[in-house]
């Protein structure tokens, strides 16, 4: 019998090339086709054994057939064909191969291990010896050295072979391999008197032997002394050219430990690893401190040694190449993601649990194979609870009016969505209105962080660092957003690429894509730029009277008790919105149409009329447009020029227009950086002012007919 499956356990399928045109897939993914019920020549198997990894995931099958010519065994494994299709094939996989019973081993980490010869015998031994773990190697007695015996590390092992000559040889081989894998002790069962050749655990069970008898049998097993040759604590001792046994290099031992990991890469080429931690699996970059620490701990626990820095560096280079060249490409998710028509939110807790949101509801998933990654500054969300309402948050938010509260709720729902574009939430209020406290509260239920709110970044590079290390960018106490930063915030909120030169190189480009929700708070108006205003939601806070103030620790303690129920309510609203989204049609699509469509879909669950948020959103946008218009001296000057001097419109060159406008502004404005000093500068400013003027009923047209002309006119002229 040949074994069909790879020994590497993982949350996602591991692909290993076994021929020039197919790769084996292990473990079997959930979307795999159903395995065949019969062999094309041998028919229906008389027995079929499932090989599973330590996490209980299916790796493949071993099948027995009993045709007239005698019993035969065939492997059954899943492959990916050159075209990408998954198909089951009666073929084997490369060595080293997994043991049968890895899931049993993982479930009983402190139990003694009984190694049998064959799957049928291992199953019988498991029933006869319920306090032990019974395993076997694939492909029969002659292929013991092709199996991965690493899982026996740190175990007490008893070998129960078949009672014949091949069984004796199998027991001797397994004993040596078990010691080389790091077994604490090894013993071999003594053949009972008066049993037939080939007698095994399955025969003992058929004879009616019980647990007491089987326990006595393995208790009387003959101990096998450990080999005296020098060898690694985990890894085969190797022979050199002179015939002497050599210690396996540390880098090779570390590579063997990494066989329990899965490797993959992001579209930008970053190498990632998925590795087991206690009862869950985590995703980190191959060169992350987290993975280095994991390798060091594994080496100490399993090899009895701390690896040297050079050995770690060598194996990381190898594993990085393996992830990029051989691993599948997957898009990493930071805090949120989507797949299979469902949305996912990383709770951020030590068990790496997620909230799965579908059109029929939401639930907490303990185990998953999602490509969620984390930054070291991420913190845990409150564990969502059922039975709460979004309105439970109302008493924590001292907004000026109902439209502002709707804006807060709408922004939260959008920020928890796995893809943009995202609206920018601008929180405004006078000193003492609780802007920073509200910002921290909102972040705690969207994307908690070690530094929940931060000062405004000094440049685009700092903004990108914040965007790549968290789902939410939260800026505190912003006094002004300059034009360059406003443009950068717009690109981050709606999704955009940023390019920088790789450090210590002259011509290598590093491209970063970012799309993140943003919130910022401040006293003055922050939406002076039209582009930012068109992507923003503004929230006005009221001043808090001294007699109504609450100590911050009491406020936050109250919120910590309420937040799980509010978060659960938001998850329920998102589920309802996901179900309704395909049927939502907007009467008029704004620049943030995707966001508005989501909130319209969520409105019935929030108790809002279908057009209620659209009306509130329109009012907010009018407020923002007015603020942006008042902050643009060029737009205001053109509006005054048309209203007071040219009610039927004006046409001329940029130079002539600049002269006319200069007559309408005070001397202080003329000398300020906010005012264009040249005709070319005026032309650039008009481009930005055009949307503001259009919304006030003034059109601007630029054309070239011998010389560049600008035509400005009221819409009804």
XYZ file of C-alpha atoms in Angstrom:
717
model
C 0.000 0.000 0.000
C 1.255 3.483 -0.845
C 0.309 6.473 1.273
C -1.240 9.473 -0.501
C -0.915 12.363 1.853
C 1.574 14.910 3.022
C 2.572 14.976 6.695
C 2.226 18.675 7.072
C -0.818 19.672 9.079
C -2.281 23.118 8.601
C -5.356 25.225 8.597
C -5.227 25.657 4.846
C -4.286 23.095 2.191
C -0.578 22.495 1.681
C 0.449 21.929 -1.931
C 3.357 19.593 -2.711
C 4.513 18.801 -6.203
C 4.502 15.067 -6.872
C 4.737 15.105 -10.652
C 5.328 17.553 -13.442
C 1.631 18.254 -13.901
C -0.129 17.698 -10.556
C 0.287 18.824 -6.967
C -1.080 17.021 -3.962
C -3.404 18.983 -1.653
C -3.252 18.301 2.070
C -5.248 18.770 4.237
C -8.399 18.367 2.145
C -10.159 21.770 1.882
C -13.878 22.124 2.625
C -14.713 22.818 -1.036
C -13.057 19.609 -2.290
C -15.156 17.262 -4.441
C -16.555 14.147 -2.778
C -14.091 11.264 -2.685
C -14.898 8.287 -4.980
C -16.773 5.362 -3.453
C -15.076 2.697 -5.588
C -11.823 1.905 -7.378
C -12.182 1.677 -11.190
C -10.739 -1.859 -11.224
C -10.968 -3.235 -7.692
C -14.480 -1.985 -6.966
C -15.800 -0.972 -3.543
C -13.205 -1.202 -0.728
C -13.847 -3.627 2.087
C -12.369 -1.120 4.560
C -11.380 2.508 4.407
C -9.302 4.435 6.968
C -9.158 8.207 7.278
C -5.784 9.804 7.888
C -6.154 13.078 9.777
C -3.691 15.651 11.063
C -3.330 16.865 14.639
C -6.166 19.348 14.123
C -8.502 16.602 12.918
C -8.441 17.743 9.306
C -8.676 15.075 6.630
C -5.434 14.265 4.800
C -6.575 11.321 2.690
C -7.543 7.660 2.825
C -6.045 4.187 2.910
C -8.341 1.611 1.318
C -8.361 -2.202 1.497
C -9.762 -4.422 -1.237
C -10.359 -8.156 -1.115
C -10.457 -9.453 -4.703
C -10.130 -13.146 -5.492
C -6.346 -12.943 -5.768
C -5.912 -11.724 -2.168
C -6.112 -8.468 -0.257
C -4.746 -5.283 -1.778
C -4.294 -1.745 -0.457
C -4.605 1.515 -2.354
C -4.025 5.142 -1.311
C -6.582 7.804 -2.175
C -5.422 11.432 -2.183
C -6.562 14.821 -3.437
C -4.633 16.583 -6.209
C -4.787 19.883 -8.007
C -4.647 19.432 -11.768
C -2.704 21.868 -14.010
C -5.923 23.763 -14.737
C -6.597 24.263 -11.042
C -9.364 21.683 -10.638
C -9.334 19.419 -7.567
C -9.539 15.691 -8.243
C -9.139 12.474 -6.271
C -6.488 10.049 -7.490
C -5.408 6.577 -6.425
C -1.805 7.720 -5.989
C 0.682 8.230 -3.167
C 2.639 11.234 -1.900
C 6.331 11.845 -1.172
C 7.981 10.796 2.091
C 8.049 11.550 4.973
C 4.431 10.451 5.419
C 2.113 11.038 8.372
C 1.270 8.457 10.984
C -2.234 7.082 11.204
C -3.734 8.448 14.425
C -2.217 11.932 14.622
C -5.568 13.280 15.840
C -5.494 10.707 18.667
C -1.991 11.785 19.621
C -2.989 15.445 19.753
C -6.062 14.678 21.857
C -4.029 12.743 24.472
C -0.669 14.525 24.817
C 0.347 12.675 27.997
C -0.697 9.136 27.094
C 1.628 6.271 26.239
C 1.766 5.344 22.554
C 1.219 1.870 21.103
C 2.583 1.397 17.586
C 0.898 -1.372 15.598
C 1.480 -2.768 12.154
C -1.477 -1.641 10.035
C -4.546 0.532 10.462
C -6.858 -2.338 11.404
C -4.551 -3.407 14.233
C -4.177 0.197 15.424
C -7.958 0.594 15.665
C -8.232 -2.671 17.600
C -5.444 -1.617 19.985
C -7.191 1.711 20.560
C -10.289 -0.148 21.727
C -8.356 -2.645 23.856
C -6.165 0.056 25.457
C -8.350 3.139 25.960
C -5.723 4.847 28.160
C -3.105 4.653 25.386
C -2.894 6.147 21.920
C -2.611 3.621 19.087
C -0.919 4.613 15.816
C 0.707 3.004 12.809
C 2.842 3.977 9.851
C 1.491 3.846 6.301
C 2.458 1.409 3.556
C 3.114 -1.653 5.687
C 6.122 -3.089 7.511
C 8.694 -2.330 4.813
C 8.054 1.407 4.691
C 8.518 2.401 8.318
C 11.522 4.564 7.427
C 9.378 6.601 5.043
C 7.087 7.811 7.813
C 7.387 10.950 9.932
C 7.925 9.709 13.494
C 8.418 13.208 14.897
C 5.057 13.142 16.764
C 6.526 10.458 19.097
C 8.897 13.048 20.528
C 8.726 13.054 24.330
C 6.491 9.950 24.431
C 6.771 6.503 26.011
C 6.348 4.017 23.160
C 5.362 0.340 23.082
C 5.505 -1.486 19.734
C 2.917 -4.258 19.139
C 4.051 -5.823 15.844
C 2.631 -8.759 13.907
C 3.875 -12.095 15.249
C 6.142 -13.033 12.335
C 9.584 -12.290 10.924
C 8.557 -9.141 9.001
C 6.885 -7.937 12.205
C 10.113 -8.397 14.182
C 12.075 -6.388 11.640
C 9.375 -3.706 11.658
C 9.596 -3.464 15.459
C 13.390 -3.071 15.386
C 13.201 -0.359 12.745
C 10.434 1.530 14.529
C 12.338 1.346 17.835
C 15.369 3.045 16.288
C 13.253 5.621 14.488
C 11.255 6.397 17.628
C 14.437 7.061 19.606
C 15.802 9.239 16.805
C 12.538 11.191 16.901
C 13.032 11.871 20.606
C 10.937 9.172 22.312
C 11.583 8.883 26.058
C 11.483 5.081 26.086
C 10.688 2.220 23.707
C 9.567 -1.352 24.400
C 8.459 -4.239 22.148
C 5.569 -6.589 22.993
C 6.633 -10.214 23.596
C 4.813 -12.668 21.339
C 2.329 -14.656 23.442
C 2.575 -18.454 23.423
C 0.441 -20.490 21.065
C -0.550 -17.707 18.673
C -0.480 -18.109 14.917
C 2.052 -16.416 12.641
C 0.967 -12.907 11.803
C -1.133 -12.596 14.974
C -1.806 -8.950 15.890
C -4.034 -6.679 17.980
C -7.017 -7.220 15.673
C -6.698 -10.983 16.200
C -6.518 -10.456 19.961
C -9.748 -8.467 19.847
C -11.425 -11.156 17.707
C -10.383 -13.750 20.300
C -12.290 -11.831 22.966
C -9.275 -10.417 24.815
C -10.155 -7.556 27.164
C -8.528 -4.368 28.370
C -7.031 -5.981 31.461
C -5.317 -8.652 29.362
C -4.028 -6.117 26.802
C -2.718 -3.837 29.560
C -0.782 -6.739 31.067
C 0.634 -7.591 27.631
C 2.166 -4.147 27.040
C 3.293 -3.909 30.680
C 5.441 -7.030 30.109
C 6.918 -5.617 26.884
C 10.702 -5.839 26.586
C 12.478 -2.493 26.930
C 14.758 -1.467 24.064
C 17.938 0.397 24.929
C 18.496 3.737 23.224
C 21.117 3.680 20.429
C 24.543 4.747 21.643
C 25.550 6.722 18.581
C 25.669 10.506 18.687
C 22.471 11.969 17.326
C 20.320 15.075 17.544
C 17.535 15.159 20.098
C 15.100 15.283 17.198
C 16.388 14.192 13.852
C 18.177 11.334 12.266
C 21.862 10.859 12.966
C 23.507 10.949 9.575
C 26.434 9.007 8.146
C 29.320 10.892 6.603
C 31.760 9.785 3.918
C 33.831 8.013 6.580
C 30.834 5.981 7.723
C 30.574 7.763 11.072
C 27.272 9.128 12.361
C 27.003 12.930 12.208
C 24.822 15.265 14.236
C 22.083 16.849 12.132
C 22.725 20.611 11.687
C 20.475 22.929 13.681
C 19.072 24.532 10.549
C 17.846 21.135 9.311
C 16.251 20.380 12.678
C 14.505 23.752 12.633
C 13.254 23.066 9.111
C 11.768 19.792 10.359
C 9.974 21.608 13.160
C 8.484 23.969 10.571
C 6.737 21.030 8.885
C 3.758 21.687 11.171
C 3.410 25.140 9.562
C 1.840 26.365 6.346
C 3.543 28.964 4.176
C 1.979 31.470 1.788
C 2.582 34.896 0.340
C 0.669 38.119 -0.184
C 0.137 39.712 -3.622
C 2.947 42.172 -2.869
C 5.371 39.295 -2.215
C 5.459 39.394 1.589
C 6.050 35.905 3.014
C 3.652 34.622 5.693
C 3.497 31.539 7.897
C 0.565 29.880 9.669
C 1.699 27.955 12.745
C 0.016 26.180 15.678
C -0.139 27.854 19.087
C -1.888 25.812 21.782
C -5.416 25.127 20.474
C -5.427 27.601 17.590
C -3.288 28.758 14.664
C -1.780 32.179 14.016
C -0.649 34.037 10.894
C 2.482 36.200 10.958
C 5.186 37.242 8.549
C 7.953 34.666 8.254
C 10.486 37.165 9.598
C 8.266 38.410 12.403
C 9.516 38.263 16.017
C 6.461 36.124 16.813
C 7.521 33.330 14.455
C 11.156 33.536 15.580
C 10.056 33.154 19.195
C 7.829 30.221 18.251
C 10.726 28.465 16.507
C 13.020 29.069 19.475
C 10.483 27.662 21.947
C 9.766 24.668 19.711
C 13.468 23.953 19.409
C 13.956 24.059 23.162
C 10.875 21.981 23.955
C 11.468 19.362 21.261
C 15.226 19.384 20.742
C 16.404 20.401 24.182
C 18.458 23.282 22.815
C 18.180 26.963 21.943
C 19.110 27.474 18.272
C 21.859 29.888 17.355
C 21.136 33.143 15.560
C 22.797 31.964 12.335
C 20.757 28.747 12.257
C 17.545 30.764 12.679
C 18.598 33.188 9.933
C 19.444 30.321 7.554
C 16.133 28.572 8.030
C 14.153 31.827 7.779
C 15.729 32.516 4.389
C 14.737 29.037 3.249
C 11.184 29.306 4.612
C 10.732 32.762 3.109
C 11.644 31.390 -0.294
C 9.334 28.438 0.242
C 6.426 30.771 1.055
C 7.035 32.980 -1.985
C 7.963 30.336 -4.551
C 5.875 27.328 -3.484
C 3.153 28.719 -1.231
C -0.222 29.888 -2.550
C -1.010 33.572 -2.897
C -3.533 34.923 -0.388
C -4.580 38.457 0.458
C -3.941 39.154 4.158
C -6.828 40.584 6.176
C -6.174 43.108 8.931
C -9.083 43.101 11.432
C -11.734 42.581 8.699
C -12.135 40.424 5.617
C -14.669 38.775 3.353
C -15.022 35.464 1.573
C -17.750 33.152 0.357
C -20.395 35.873 0.662
C -19.612 36.360 4.378
C -17.896 39.113 6.344
C -15.373 38.446 9.095
C -14.131 40.548 12.007
C -11.057 39.529 13.996
C -11.982 39.784 17.674
C -8.275 40.189 18.421
C -8.259 37.881 21.451
C -5.427 35.430 22.263
C -7.399 32.525 20.750
C -7.663 34.290 17.372
C -11.434 33.972 17.277
C -13.496 35.753 14.616
C -17.044 37.006 14.201
C -18.564 35.499 11.061
C -21.388 37.615 9.615
C -23.675 36.161 6.972
C -27.060 37.042 5.527
C -28.724 34.781 8.123
C -26.964 35.988 11.272
C -23.635 36.105 13.058
C -21.592 33.714 15.195
C -18.209 33.350 16.868
C -15.878 30.934 15.085
C -13.224 29.260 17.209
C -11.327 27.526 14.378
C -10.811 28.840 10.885
C -8.333 29.033 8.029
C -8.826 32.729 7.288
C -5.756 34.804 6.310
C -6.195 37.234 9.187
C -2.997 38.935 10.277
C -2.258 41.274 13.156
C 0.023 44.096 14.082
C 1.609 44.130 17.514
C -0.369 47.236 18.495
C -3.793 45.670 17.881
C -6.023 45.050 20.905
C -9.095 42.905 21.539
C -12.602 43.957 20.645
C -15.334 43.344 23.218
C -16.719 39.824 22.734
C -20.107 40.479 21.091
C -23.211 39.603 23.087
C -26.788 39.221 21.945
C -29.695 41.100 23.441
C -28.437 44.672 23.062
C -29.402 47.594 20.832
C -27.406 50.155 18.894
C -29.348 52.844 20.749
C -27.696 51.648 23.985
C -24.744 53.749 22.826
C -26.776 56.951 22.732
C -26.138 57.957 26.343
C -22.369 57.854 25.749
C -22.479 60.217 22.749
C -23.204 63.880 23.475
C -23.997 64.856 19.899
C -25.731 68.100 19.008
C -28.610 66.613 17.027
C -30.164 63.413 15.694
C -28.365 63.706 12.348
C -25.028 63.580 14.168
C -26.040 60.413 16.037
C -27.083 58.794 12.768
C -23.715 59.778 11.323
C -21.894 58.081 14.219
C -23.871 54.841 13.792
C -23.506 54.886 10.002
C -19.757 55.439 10.221
C -19.373 52.534 12.666
C -21.239 50.154 10.362
C -19.151 51.263 7.397
C -15.898 50.971 9.368
C -16.708 47.332 10.235
C -17.287 46.524 6.571
C -14.445 44.500 5.014
C -13.901 46.807 2.032
C -14.060 50.500 1.182
C -14.477 53.183 0.192
C -14.903 54.407 3.766
C -16.315 57.742 4.934
C -14.102 60.030 7.013
C -15.679 60.867 10.384
C -14.930 64.408 11.561
C -15.802 65.102 15.212
C -16.055 68.804 16.019
C -16.832 70.627 19.227
C -15.543 73.255 21.567
C -13.053 72.591 24.314
C -14.468 70.230 26.933
C -17.094 68.629 24.689
C -15.543 65.136 24.957
C -14.085 64.813 21.475
C -11.112 62.655 22.499
C -13.196 60.448 24.794
C -15.728 59.800 22.027
C -12.914 59.032 19.586
C -11.491 56.411 21.951
C -14.950 54.963 22.522
C -15.603 54.591 18.802
C -12.220 53.026 18.235
C -12.802 50.515 21.034
C -15.696 49.002 19.117
C -14.124 49.107 15.638
C -10.369 48.571 15.952
C -8.885 48.839 19.486
C -5.233 49.776 19.592
C -2.455 50.335 22.141
C -2.494 53.984 21.060
C -6.199 54.520 20.322
C -5.878 58.127 19.147
C -2.763 59.847 17.880
C -1.532 63.227 16.766
C -1.908 64.046 13.103
C 0.913 62.563 10.981
C 3.545 65.015 9.854
C 3.706 63.552 6.347
C 2.282 60.907 4.028
C 4.800 58.279 5.138
C 3.661 58.497 8.766
C 0.045 58.227 7.619
C 0.882 55.040 5.691
C 2.581 53.486 8.714
C -0.582 54.050 10.748
C -2.761 52.668 7.934
C -0.695 49.507 7.504
C -0.582 48.714 11.227
C -4.263 49.095 11.998
C -7.634 48.963 10.324
C -8.636 52.403 11.608
C -6.681 55.662 11.466
C -7.726 57.867 14.394
C -6.342 61.407 14.731
C -6.725 63.488 17.884
C -6.929 67.237 18.438
C -6.284 68.232 14.826
C -5.992 71.982 14.420
C -5.554 72.045 10.642
C -5.390 69.664 7.703
C -3.143 71.092 5.012
C -3.912 70.431 1.323
C -1.279 67.709 0.887
C -2.472 65.784 3.966
C -6.109 66.210 2.935
C -5.320 64.594 -0.414
C -3.511 61.728 1.336
C -6.453 61.152 3.710
C -8.797 61.011 0.714
C -6.659 58.351 -0.951
C -6.509 56.248 2.214
C -10.275 56.479 2.806
C -11.305 55.497 -0.711
C -8.341 53.285 -1.559
C -5.166 54.307 -3.291
C -1.616 53.302 -4.029
C 1.420 54.982 -2.532
C 4.926 54.624 -3.891
C 8.205 55.179 -2.081
C 11.822 54.324 -2.767
C 13.069 51.275 -0.912
C 15.595 52.374 1.694
C 19.268 51.997 0.813
C 18.469 51.652 -2.911
C 18.479 54.135 -5.763
C 15.803 52.797 -8.102
C 13.772 50.092 -6.354
C 10.153 51.090 -5.823
C 7.998 50.011 -2.892
C 4.264 50.258 -3.631
C 1.715 50.210 -0.807
C -2.050 50.003 -1.195
C -4.164 51.385 1.637
C -7.905 51.615 2.217
C -8.893 52.400 5.800
C -11.682 54.108 7.723
C -10.575 57.401 9.285
C -11.783 59.531 12.164
C -10.389 62.857 13.334
C -11.438 65.327 15.997
C -10.726 68.993 16.475
C -12.149 72.353 17.437
C -12.035 74.170 14.071
C -13.677 73.013 10.851
C -11.549 70.222 9.358
C -13.314 69.809 6.005
C -12.043 72.924 4.259
C -10.884 70.991 1.197
C -13.751 70.058 -1.167
C -12.350 66.577 -1.906
C -12.199 65.734 1.791
C -15.608 67.271 2.446
C -17.199 65.072 -0.235
C -15.948 61.962 1.592
C -16.719 63.114 5.122
C -19.355 62.776 7.817
C -19.372 65.590 10.334
C -20.475 65.171 13.953
C -21.063 68.191 16.170
C -20.699 67.741 19.926
C -22.249 69.943 22.578
C -20.388 71.372 25.533
C -20.747 69.327 28.708
C -21.832 71.400 31.736
C -19.690 70.940 34.824
C -22.604 69.540 36.820
C -23.191 66.886 34.132
C -19.597 65.736 33.897
C -18.734 62.192 34.904
C -15.292 60.945 35.989
C -13.658 59.298 33.018
C -12.983 56.027 34.838
C -16.682 55.674 35.707
C -17.669 56.565 32.138
C -15.299 53.989 30.629
C -16.303 51.336 33.165
C -19.940 51.829 32.222
C -18.999 51.628 28.547
C -17.006 48.415 29.040
C -20.178 46.741 30.342
C -22.319 48.112 27.510
C -19.882 47.718 24.588
C -20.288 43.910 24.104
C -24.037 44.347 23.617
C -23.627 47.322 21.278
C -21.056 45.387 19.256
C -23.395 42.405 19.068
C -26.199 44.703 17.900
C -23.930 46.184 15.199
C -23.102 42.648 14.011
C -26.832 41.916 13.781
C -27.424 45.090 11.786
C -24.578 44.212 9.405
C -26.082 40.749 8.895
C -29.449 42.256 7.991
C -27.758 44.753 5.681
C -25.821 41.980 3.961
C -29.098 40.190 3.241
C -30.761 43.323 1.812
C -27.830 44.802 -0.136
C -28.576 43.027 -3.446
C -32.048 44.602 -3.561
C -31.134 48.194 -2.600
C -31.361 50.788 -5.357
C -30.427 54.411 -4.673
C -32.535 57.110 -6.268
C -29.411 59.228 -6.710
C -25.852 57.981 -6.262
C -23.441 60.254 -4.404
C -19.664 60.009 -4.444
C -19.921 57.643 -1.453
C -22.672 55.541 -3.025
C -21.372 52.217 -1.659
C -21.462 53.587 1.867
C -24.920 55.109 1.441
C -26.238 51.862 -0.039
C -25.007 49.915 2.999
C -26.761 52.248 5.432
C -30.017 52.199 3.448
C -29.866 48.384 3.588
C -29.293 48.563 7.353
C -31.984 51.168 8.052
C -34.939 48.799 8.742
C -32.883 46.955 11.368
C -32.017 50.297 12.981
C -35.650 51.379 13.040
C -35.029 54.108 10.450
C -37.177 54.848 7.427
C -35.491 53.943 4.150
C -34.956 57.598 3.184
C -34.255 58.816 6.721
C -30.484 58.449 6.580
C -30.319 59.800 3.029
C -32.024 62.966 4.252
C -29.647 63.241 7.209
C -26.656 62.548 4.954
C -27.786 65.260 2.524
C -28.048 67.744 5.384
C -24.549 66.828 6.576
C -23.153 67.206 3.072
C -24.776 70.633 2.698
C -23.172 71.674 5.968
C -19.792 70.405 4.763
C -20.181 72.071 1.376
C -20.933 75.367 3.062
C -17.914 75.038 5.348
C -15.668 74.136 2.413
C -17.036 77.042 0.369
C -16.462 79.532 3.164
C -12.893 78.242 3.548
C -12.099 78.786 -0.159
C -11.400 82.484 -0.817
C -11.292 81.958 -4.594
C -14.721 80.306 -4.663
C -16.200 83.052 -2.480
C -14.648 85.798 -4.623
C -16.014 84.267 -7.857
C -19.452 83.842 -6.287
C -19.467 87.507 -5.228
C -18.211 88.642 -8.641
C -21.058 86.894 -10.478
C -23.726 87.855 -7.965
C -22.813 91.547 -7.785
C -21.159 92.478 -11.101
C -21.870 89.881 -13.755
C -25.272 88.304 -13.055
C -25.475 87.067 -16.663
C -22.009 85.554 -16.568
C -18.427 86.451 -17.421
C -15.859 85.200 -19.940
C -12.183 86.033 -20.320
C -8.608 84.966 -19.583
C -7.239 83.789 -16.271
C -5.066 86.907 -16.096
C -8.099 89.197 -16.488
C -10.090 87.158 -13.941
C -7.258 87.360 -11.400
C -7.243 91.171 -11.783
C -11.011 91.346 -11.182
C -10.850 89.082 -8.163
C -7.899 90.945 -6.647
C -10.125 94.033 -6.507
C -12.608 92.132 -4.325
C -10.324 90.800 -1.593
C -8.570 92.677 1.218
C -4.841 93.321 1.117
C -4.169 90.749 3.851
C -5.744 87.994 1.766
C -3.779 89.009 -1.333
C -0.516 88.459 0.534
C -1.540 85.149 2.146
C -0.563 81.679 0.925
C -4.266 80.901 0.472
C -4.497 83.326 -2.449
C -3.061 82.538 -5.927
C -0.361 84.955 -7.074
C -0.311 84.023 -10.771
C -2.801 83.255 -13.527
C -1.586 79.638 -13.570
C -2.109 79.370 -9.829
C -5.622 80.754 -10.243
C -6.370 78.134 -12.880
C -5.369 75.348 -10.494
C -7.491 76.833 -7.720
C -10.504 77.131 -10.015
C -10.281 73.412 -10.734
C -10.758 72.699 -7.021
C -13.435 75.379 -6.597
C -15.547 74.221 -9.544
C -17.534 71.541 -7.589
C -18.272 74.052 -4.817
C -19.463 76.656 -7.317
C -21.547 74.088 -9.203
C -23.410 73.187 -6.021
C -24.161 76.933 -5.604
C -25.569 77.149 -9.133
C -22.514 78.517 -10.944
C -20.840 76.692 -13.823
C -17.207 77.104 -14.835
C -15.987 76.158 -18.300
C -12.430 76.340 -19.606
C -11.628 76.167 -23.319
C -8.799 76.960 -25.721
C -9.574 78.978 -28.852
C -6.392 80.788 -29.755
C -5.987 81.690 -26.099
C -7.158 80.017 -22.906
C -10.566 81.297 -21.912
C -12.639 80.849 -18.753
C -16.425 81.177 -18.836
C -18.353 81.548 -15.582
C -22.145 81.756 -15.539
C -25.167 81.096 -13.365
C -26.961 77.864 -14.267
C -30.191 79.688 -15.177
C -28.552 82.370 -17.311
